[in-house]
Short mmCIF file of C-alpha atoms and ligand atoms in Angstrom, two decimals:
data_model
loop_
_atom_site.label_atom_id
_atom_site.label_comp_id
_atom_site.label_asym_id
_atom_site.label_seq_id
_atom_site.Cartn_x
_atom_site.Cartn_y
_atom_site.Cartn_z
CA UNK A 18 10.99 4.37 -30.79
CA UNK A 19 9.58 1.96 -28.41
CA UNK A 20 11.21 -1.50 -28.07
CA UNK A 21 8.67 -3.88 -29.98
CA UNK A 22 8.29 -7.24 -28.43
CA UNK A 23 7.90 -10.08 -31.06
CA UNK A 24 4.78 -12.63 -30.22
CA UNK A 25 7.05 -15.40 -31.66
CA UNK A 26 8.70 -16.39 -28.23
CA UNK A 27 7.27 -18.93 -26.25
CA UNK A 28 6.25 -17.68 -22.74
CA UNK A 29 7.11 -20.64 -21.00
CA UNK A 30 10.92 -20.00 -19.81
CA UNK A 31 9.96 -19.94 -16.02
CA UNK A 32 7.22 -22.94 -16.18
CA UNK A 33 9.80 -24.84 -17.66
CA UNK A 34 11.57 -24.86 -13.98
CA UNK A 35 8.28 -25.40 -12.32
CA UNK A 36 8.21 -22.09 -11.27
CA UNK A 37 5.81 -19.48 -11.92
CA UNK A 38 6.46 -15.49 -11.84
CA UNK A 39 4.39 -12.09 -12.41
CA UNK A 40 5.77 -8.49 -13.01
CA UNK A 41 3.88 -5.66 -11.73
CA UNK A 42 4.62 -2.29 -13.01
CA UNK A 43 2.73 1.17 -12.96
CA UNK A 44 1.66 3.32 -15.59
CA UNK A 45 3.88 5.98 -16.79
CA UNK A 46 4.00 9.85 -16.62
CA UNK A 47 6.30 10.82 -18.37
CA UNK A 48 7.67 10.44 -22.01
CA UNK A 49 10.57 9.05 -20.29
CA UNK A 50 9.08 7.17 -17.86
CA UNK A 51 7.49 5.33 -20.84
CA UNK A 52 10.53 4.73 -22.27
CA UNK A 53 12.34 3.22 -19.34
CA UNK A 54 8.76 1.16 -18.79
CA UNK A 55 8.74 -0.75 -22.46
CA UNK A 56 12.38 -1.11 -22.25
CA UNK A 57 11.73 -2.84 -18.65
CA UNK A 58 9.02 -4.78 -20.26
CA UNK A 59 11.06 -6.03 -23.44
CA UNK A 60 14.22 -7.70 -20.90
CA UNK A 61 11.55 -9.25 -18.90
CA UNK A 62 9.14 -10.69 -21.08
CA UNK A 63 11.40 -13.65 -22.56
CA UNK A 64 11.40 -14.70 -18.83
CA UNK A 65 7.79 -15.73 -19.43
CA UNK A 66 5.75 -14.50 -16.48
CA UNK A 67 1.85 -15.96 -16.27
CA UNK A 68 1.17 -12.55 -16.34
CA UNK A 69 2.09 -8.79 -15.81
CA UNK A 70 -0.01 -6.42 -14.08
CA UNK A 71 -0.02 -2.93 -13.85
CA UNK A 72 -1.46 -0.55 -10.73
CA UNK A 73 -4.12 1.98 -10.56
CA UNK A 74 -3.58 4.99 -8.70
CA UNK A 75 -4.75 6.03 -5.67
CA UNK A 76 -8.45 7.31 -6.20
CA UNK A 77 -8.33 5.96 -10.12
CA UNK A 78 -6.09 8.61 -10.68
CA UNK A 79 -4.30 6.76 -13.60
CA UNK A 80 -7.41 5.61 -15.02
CA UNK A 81 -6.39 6.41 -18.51
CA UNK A 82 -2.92 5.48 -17.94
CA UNK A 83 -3.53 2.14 -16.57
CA UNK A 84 -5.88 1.74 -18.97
CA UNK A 85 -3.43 2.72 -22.37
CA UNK A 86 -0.58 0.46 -20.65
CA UNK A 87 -2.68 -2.59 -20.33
CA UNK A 88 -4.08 -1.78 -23.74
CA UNK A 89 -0.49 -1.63 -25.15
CA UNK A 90 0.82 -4.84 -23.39
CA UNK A 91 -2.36 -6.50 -25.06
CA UNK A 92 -1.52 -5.13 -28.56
CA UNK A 93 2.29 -5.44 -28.41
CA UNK A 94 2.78 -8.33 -26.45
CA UNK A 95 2.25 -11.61 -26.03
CA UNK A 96 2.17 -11.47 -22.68
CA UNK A 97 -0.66 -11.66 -20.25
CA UNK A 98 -1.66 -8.25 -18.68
CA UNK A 99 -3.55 -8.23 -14.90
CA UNK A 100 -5.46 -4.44 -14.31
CA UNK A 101 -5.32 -3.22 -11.00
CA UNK A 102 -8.99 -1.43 -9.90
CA UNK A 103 -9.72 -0.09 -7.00
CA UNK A 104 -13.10 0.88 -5.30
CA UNK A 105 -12.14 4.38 -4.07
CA UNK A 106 -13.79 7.70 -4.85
CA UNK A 107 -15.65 6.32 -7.66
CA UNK A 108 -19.36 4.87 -7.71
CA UNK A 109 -20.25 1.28 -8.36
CA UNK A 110 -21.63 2.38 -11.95
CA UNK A 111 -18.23 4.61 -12.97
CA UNK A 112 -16.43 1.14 -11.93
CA UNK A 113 -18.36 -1.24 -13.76
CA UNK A 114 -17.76 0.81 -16.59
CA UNK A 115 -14.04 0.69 -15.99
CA UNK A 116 -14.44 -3.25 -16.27
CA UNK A 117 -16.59 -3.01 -19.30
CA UNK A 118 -13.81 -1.16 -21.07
CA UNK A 119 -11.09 -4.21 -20.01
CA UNK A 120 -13.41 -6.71 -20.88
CA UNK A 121 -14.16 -5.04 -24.18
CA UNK A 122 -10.48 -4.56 -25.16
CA UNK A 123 -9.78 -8.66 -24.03
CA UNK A 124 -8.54 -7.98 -20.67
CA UNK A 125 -8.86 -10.96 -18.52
CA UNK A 126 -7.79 -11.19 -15.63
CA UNK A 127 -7.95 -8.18 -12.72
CA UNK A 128 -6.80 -7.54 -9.17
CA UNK A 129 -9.33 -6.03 -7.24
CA UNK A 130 -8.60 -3.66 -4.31
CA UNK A 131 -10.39 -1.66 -1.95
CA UNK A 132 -8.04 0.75 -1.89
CA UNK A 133 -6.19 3.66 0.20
CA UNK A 134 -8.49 6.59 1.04
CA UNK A 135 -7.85 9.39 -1.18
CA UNK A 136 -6.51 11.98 1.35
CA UNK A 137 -3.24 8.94 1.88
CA UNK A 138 -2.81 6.13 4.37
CA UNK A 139 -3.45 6.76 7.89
CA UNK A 140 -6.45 8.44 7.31
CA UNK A 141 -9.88 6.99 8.19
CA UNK A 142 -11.22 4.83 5.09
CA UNK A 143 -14.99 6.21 4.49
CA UNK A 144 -16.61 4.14 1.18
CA UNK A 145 -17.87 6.67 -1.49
CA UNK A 146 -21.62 6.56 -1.56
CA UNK A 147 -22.74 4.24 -4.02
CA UNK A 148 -19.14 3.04 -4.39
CA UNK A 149 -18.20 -0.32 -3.78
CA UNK A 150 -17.45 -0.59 -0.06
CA UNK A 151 -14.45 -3.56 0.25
CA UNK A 152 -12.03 -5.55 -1.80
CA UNK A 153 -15.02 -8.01 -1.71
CA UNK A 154 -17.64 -6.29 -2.96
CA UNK A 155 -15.37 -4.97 -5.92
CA UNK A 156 -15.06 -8.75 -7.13
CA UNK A 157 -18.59 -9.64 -6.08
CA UNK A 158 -19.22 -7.02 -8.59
CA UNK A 159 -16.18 -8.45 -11.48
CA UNK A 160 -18.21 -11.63 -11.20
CA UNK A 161 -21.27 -10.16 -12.02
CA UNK A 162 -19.67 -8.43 -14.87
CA UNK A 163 -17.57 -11.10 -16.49
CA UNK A 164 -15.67 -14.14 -16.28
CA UNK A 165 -12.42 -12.99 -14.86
CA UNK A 166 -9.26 -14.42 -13.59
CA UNK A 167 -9.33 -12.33 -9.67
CA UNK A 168 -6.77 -11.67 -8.04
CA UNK A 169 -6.81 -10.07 -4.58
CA UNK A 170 -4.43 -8.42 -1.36
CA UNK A 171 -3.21 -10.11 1.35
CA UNK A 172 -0.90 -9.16 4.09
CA UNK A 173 1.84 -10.88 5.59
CA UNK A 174 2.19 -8.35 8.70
CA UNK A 175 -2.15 -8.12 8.62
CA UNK A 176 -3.95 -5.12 7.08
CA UNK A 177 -2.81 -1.95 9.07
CA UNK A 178 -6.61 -0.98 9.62
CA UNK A 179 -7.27 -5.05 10.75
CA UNK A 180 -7.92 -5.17 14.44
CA UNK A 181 -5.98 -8.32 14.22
CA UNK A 182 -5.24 -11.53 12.59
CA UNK A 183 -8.70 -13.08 12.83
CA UNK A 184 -10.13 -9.80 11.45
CA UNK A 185 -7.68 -10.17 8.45
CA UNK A 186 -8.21 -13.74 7.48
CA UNK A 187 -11.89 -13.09 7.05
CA UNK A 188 -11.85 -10.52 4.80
CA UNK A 189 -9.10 -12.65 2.79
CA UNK A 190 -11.81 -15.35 2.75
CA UNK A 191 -15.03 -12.93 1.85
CA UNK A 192 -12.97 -12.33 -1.18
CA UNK A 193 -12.40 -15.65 -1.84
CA UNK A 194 -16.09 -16.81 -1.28
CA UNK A 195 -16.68 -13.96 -3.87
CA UNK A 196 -14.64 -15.40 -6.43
CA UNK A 197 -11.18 -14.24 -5.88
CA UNK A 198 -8.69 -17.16 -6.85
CA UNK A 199 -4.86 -15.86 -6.01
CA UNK A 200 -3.48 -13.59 -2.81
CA UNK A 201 -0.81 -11.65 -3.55
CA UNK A 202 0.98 -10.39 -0.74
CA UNK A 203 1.94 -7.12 0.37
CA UNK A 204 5.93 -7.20 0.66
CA UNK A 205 7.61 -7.97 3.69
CA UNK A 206 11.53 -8.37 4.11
CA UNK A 207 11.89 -11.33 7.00
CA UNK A 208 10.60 -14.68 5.19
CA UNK A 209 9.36 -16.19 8.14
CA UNK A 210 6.90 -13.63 8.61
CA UNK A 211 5.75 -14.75 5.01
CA UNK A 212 5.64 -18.64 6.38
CA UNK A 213 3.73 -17.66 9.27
CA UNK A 214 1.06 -16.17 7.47
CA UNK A 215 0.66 -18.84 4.97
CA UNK A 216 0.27 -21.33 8.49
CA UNK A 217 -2.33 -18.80 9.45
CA UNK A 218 -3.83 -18.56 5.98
CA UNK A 219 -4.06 -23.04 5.55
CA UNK A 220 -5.14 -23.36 9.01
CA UNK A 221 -8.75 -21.12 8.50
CA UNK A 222 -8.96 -23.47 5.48
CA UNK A 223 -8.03 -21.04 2.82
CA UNK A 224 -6.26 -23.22 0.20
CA UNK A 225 -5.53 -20.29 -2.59
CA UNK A 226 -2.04 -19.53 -4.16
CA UNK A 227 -0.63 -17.06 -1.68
CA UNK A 228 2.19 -15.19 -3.73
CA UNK A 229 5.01 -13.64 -1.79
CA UNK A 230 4.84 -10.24 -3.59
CA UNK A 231 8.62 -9.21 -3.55
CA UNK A 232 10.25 -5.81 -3.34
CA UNK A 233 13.71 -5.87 -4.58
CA UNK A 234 15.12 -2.72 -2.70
CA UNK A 235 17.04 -0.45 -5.51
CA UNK A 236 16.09 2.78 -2.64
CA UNK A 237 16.41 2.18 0.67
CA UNK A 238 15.14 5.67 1.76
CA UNK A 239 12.21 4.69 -0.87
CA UNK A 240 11.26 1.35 0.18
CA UNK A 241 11.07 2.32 4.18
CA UNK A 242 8.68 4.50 3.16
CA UNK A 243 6.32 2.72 0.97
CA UNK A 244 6.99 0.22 3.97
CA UNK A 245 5.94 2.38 6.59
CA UNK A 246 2.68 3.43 5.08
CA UNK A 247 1.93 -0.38 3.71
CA UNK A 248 2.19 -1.89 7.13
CA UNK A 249 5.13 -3.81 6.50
CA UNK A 250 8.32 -4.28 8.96
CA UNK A 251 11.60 -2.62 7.99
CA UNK A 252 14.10 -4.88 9.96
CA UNK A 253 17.16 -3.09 11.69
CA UNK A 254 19.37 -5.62 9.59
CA UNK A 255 17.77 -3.90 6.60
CA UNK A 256 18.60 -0.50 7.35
CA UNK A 257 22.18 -1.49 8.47
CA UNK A 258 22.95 -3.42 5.22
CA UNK A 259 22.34 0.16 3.09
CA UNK A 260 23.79 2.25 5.96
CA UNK A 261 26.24 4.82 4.35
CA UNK A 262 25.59 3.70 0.87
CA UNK A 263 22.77 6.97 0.31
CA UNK A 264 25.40 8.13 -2.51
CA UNK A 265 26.61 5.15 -3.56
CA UNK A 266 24.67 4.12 -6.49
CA UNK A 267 26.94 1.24 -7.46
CA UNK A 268 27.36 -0.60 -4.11
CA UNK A 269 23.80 -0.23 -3.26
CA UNK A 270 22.76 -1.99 -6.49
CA UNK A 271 25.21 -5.25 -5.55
CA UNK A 272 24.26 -5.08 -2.34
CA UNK A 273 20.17 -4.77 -3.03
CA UNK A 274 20.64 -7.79 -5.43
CA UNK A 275 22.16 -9.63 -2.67
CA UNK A 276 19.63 -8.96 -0.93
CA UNK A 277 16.91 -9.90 -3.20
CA UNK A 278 18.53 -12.85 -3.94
CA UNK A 279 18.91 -14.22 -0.56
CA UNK A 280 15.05 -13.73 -0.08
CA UNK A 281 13.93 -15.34 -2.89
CA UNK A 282 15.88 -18.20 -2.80
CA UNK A 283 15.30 -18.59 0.93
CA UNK A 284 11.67 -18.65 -0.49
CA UNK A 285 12.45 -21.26 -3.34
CA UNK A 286 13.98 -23.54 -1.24
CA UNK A 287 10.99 -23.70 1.06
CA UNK A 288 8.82 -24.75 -1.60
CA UNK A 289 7.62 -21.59 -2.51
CA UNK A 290 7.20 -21.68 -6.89
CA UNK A 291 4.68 -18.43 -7.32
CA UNK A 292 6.78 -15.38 -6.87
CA UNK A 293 5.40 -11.28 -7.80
CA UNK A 294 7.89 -9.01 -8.57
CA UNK A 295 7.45 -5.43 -7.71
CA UNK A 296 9.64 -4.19 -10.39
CA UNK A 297 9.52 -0.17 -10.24
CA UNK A 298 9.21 -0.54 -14.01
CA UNK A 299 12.79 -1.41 -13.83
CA UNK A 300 14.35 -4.59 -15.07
CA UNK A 301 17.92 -5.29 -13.99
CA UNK A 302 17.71 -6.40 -10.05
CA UNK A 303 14.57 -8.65 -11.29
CA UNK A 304 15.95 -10.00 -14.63
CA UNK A 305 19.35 -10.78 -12.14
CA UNK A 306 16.95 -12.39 -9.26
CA UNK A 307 15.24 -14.46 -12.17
CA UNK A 308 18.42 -15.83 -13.43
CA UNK A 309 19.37 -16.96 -10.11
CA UNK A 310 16.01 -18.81 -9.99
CA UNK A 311 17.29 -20.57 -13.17
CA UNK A 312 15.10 -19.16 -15.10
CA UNK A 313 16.37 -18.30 -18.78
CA UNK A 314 14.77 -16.25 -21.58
CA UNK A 315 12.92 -17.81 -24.13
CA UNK A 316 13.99 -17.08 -28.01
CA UNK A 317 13.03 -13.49 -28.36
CA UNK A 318 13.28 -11.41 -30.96
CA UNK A 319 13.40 -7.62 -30.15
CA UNK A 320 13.16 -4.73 -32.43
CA UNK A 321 14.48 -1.47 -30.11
P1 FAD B 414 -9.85 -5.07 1.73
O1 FAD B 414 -9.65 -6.51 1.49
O2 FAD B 414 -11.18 -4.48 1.43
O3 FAD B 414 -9.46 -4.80 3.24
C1 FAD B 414 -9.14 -3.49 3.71
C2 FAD B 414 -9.42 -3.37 5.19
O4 FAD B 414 -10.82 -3.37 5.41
C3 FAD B 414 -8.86 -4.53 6.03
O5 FAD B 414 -8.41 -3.99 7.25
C4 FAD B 414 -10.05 -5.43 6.23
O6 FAD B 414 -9.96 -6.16 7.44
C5 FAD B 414 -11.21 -4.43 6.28
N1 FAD B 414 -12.46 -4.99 5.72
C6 FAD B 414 -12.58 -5.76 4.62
N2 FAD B 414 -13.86 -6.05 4.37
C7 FAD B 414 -14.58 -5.43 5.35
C8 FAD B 414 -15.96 -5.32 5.64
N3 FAD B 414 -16.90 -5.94 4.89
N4 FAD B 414 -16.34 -4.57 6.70
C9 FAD B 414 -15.42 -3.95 7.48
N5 FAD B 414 -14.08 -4.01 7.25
C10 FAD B 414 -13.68 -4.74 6.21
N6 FAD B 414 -3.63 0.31 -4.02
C11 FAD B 414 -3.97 1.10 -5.06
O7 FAD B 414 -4.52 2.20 -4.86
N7 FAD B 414 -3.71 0.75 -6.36
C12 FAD B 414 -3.13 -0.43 -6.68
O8 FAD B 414 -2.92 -0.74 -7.87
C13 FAD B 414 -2.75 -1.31 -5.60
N8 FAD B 414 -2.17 -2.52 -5.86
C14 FAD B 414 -1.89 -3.36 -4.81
C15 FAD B 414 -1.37 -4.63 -5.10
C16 FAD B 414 -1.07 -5.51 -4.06
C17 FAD B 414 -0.54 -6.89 -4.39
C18 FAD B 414 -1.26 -5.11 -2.70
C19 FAD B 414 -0.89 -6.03 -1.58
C20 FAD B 414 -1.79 -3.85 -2.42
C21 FAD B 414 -2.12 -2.97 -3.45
N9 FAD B 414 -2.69 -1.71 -3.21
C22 FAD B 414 -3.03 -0.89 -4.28
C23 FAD B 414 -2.91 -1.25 -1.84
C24 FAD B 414 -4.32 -1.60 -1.30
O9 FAD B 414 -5.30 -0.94 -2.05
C25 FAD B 414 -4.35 -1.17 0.14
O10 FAD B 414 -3.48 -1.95 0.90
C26 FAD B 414 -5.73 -1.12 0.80
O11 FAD B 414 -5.63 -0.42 2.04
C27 FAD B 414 -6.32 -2.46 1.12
O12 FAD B 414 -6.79 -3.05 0.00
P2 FAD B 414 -7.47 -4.53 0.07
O13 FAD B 414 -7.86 -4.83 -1.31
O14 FAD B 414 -6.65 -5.47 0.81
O15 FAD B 414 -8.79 -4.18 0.95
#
């Protein structure tokens, strides 16, 4: 059975150290993969995120699955889901309906993407006809639709289809003017490229939370790879931190929370209080970088 999360906790175990945090997972395949998702959820929730969101695949192809796990966090949980929607290969009206459904089951709050064309990244972005076109229209449209909590996609490195900076920042702001309220960021692994984004992002006027959107690295093969087709930097000290440790579970996990660690305290002691965990549905490396932040779990009670 399914861990059961009690509602009796009080979600407030990171505000109480001024900080705020957010879990992203994805929805599951697999029995399994279920399994190892609610038992993620259960460790993480008595850390008290603001919320938790969970990803829809590329060209809504976990409709239904984003859909049941947002469903299930809403009827199990006390904690705050985010859906992920995206505007690819589905028409304005199919979308809408999409948001009816979260509205209707007391979903809130949404982060609205464009999305990666459906034949993968790298290939030429073509809107579907009568889709919405851009991250911008999608939450012109939420606003229509409801009164959501938006949350939106920025990118530390710039959008790999931006022609440059300047290109970037005013798309970040057409979502904005269309009632986005919170960036979160793509992932990056060199903090000051994080800072000199945010200078960027304050200096066109753009006064949002900006949340560094983290990705502890539990795979290093993995991560270079999502890396490579997000857009975001793998540094060389990166790859020579895991070198040789490709069969070496155990090292790579004290090493990767190292890691982690080092980042987002470099981040905390800049200031930085918003942090969105990429967790891969698993708990330990962000339950471990969370307990360096000083953040302890609420009373929870847990029925596994
Ligand atoms: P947009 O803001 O629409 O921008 C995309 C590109 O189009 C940019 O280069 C921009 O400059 C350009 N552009 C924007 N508006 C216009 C316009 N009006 N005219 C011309 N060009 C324009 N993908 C998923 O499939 N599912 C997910 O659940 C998911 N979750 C994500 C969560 C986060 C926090 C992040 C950072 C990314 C996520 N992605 C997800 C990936 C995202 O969908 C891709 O990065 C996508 O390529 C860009 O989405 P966007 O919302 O930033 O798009």
């Amino acid at each position: 059975m399914s861990p059961v999360i009690s509602s009796e906790f009080a979600p407030s175990a990171a505000a109480k150290r001024g900080l705020r945090i957010s879990f992203e997972f994805f929805p599951p395949k697999t029995e399994e993969m279920e399994r190892t998702l609610w038992e993620s959820i259960a460790r993480l929730a008595p850390l008290g995120p603001s919320f938790v969101s969970v990803t829809y695949g590329a060209g809504g192809s976990t409709r239904e699955r984003t859909h049941a796990t947002v469903k299930r966090i809403l009827s199990e949980t006390p904690l705050v889901p985010a859906a992920h929607l995206t505007c690819v290969a589905a028409t304005q009206e199919e979308v809408d309906d999409v948001v009816r459904a979260y509205a209707a089951a007391g979903v809130q709050h949404i982060v609205a993407l464009r999305g990666d064309p459906p034949e993968g990244i790298g290939a030429k972005y073509e809107p579907h006809p009568g889709g919405y076109a851009y991250a911008c229209d999608l939450v012109a449209g939420l606003r229509r639709l409801g009164d959501f909590e938006i949350s939106v996609a920025a990118f530390p490195e710039k959008h790999p289809e931006s022609a440059g900076f300047d290109q970037d920042l005013d798309a970040l702001k057409r979502k904005i003017d269309a009632g986005a309220s919170r960036a979160i960021t793509q992932f990056f692994f060199t903090n000051d490229l994080y800072f000199r984004f945010l200078d960027r992002v304050r200096a066109a006027g753009i006064d949002i939370p900006i949340v560094p959107g983290i990705l502890p690295v539990q795979n290093f093969k993995q991560a270079k790879s999502f890396a490579e087709r997000a857009g975001a930097s793998v540094p060389q000290w990166l790859a020579d931190r895991f070198e040789g440790l490709d069969d070496d579970v155990a090292t790579r996990r004290l090493v990767a929370a190292h890691l982690a660690a080092e980042q987002v305290l470099g981040l905390a002691a800049q200031g930085v209080s918003d942090f969105h965990f990429y967790t891969m549905n698993r708990a330990e490396l962000v339950y471990a970088i969370c307990h360096l932040l000083g953040i302890r779990p609420a009373a929870t009670r847990v029925a596994a």
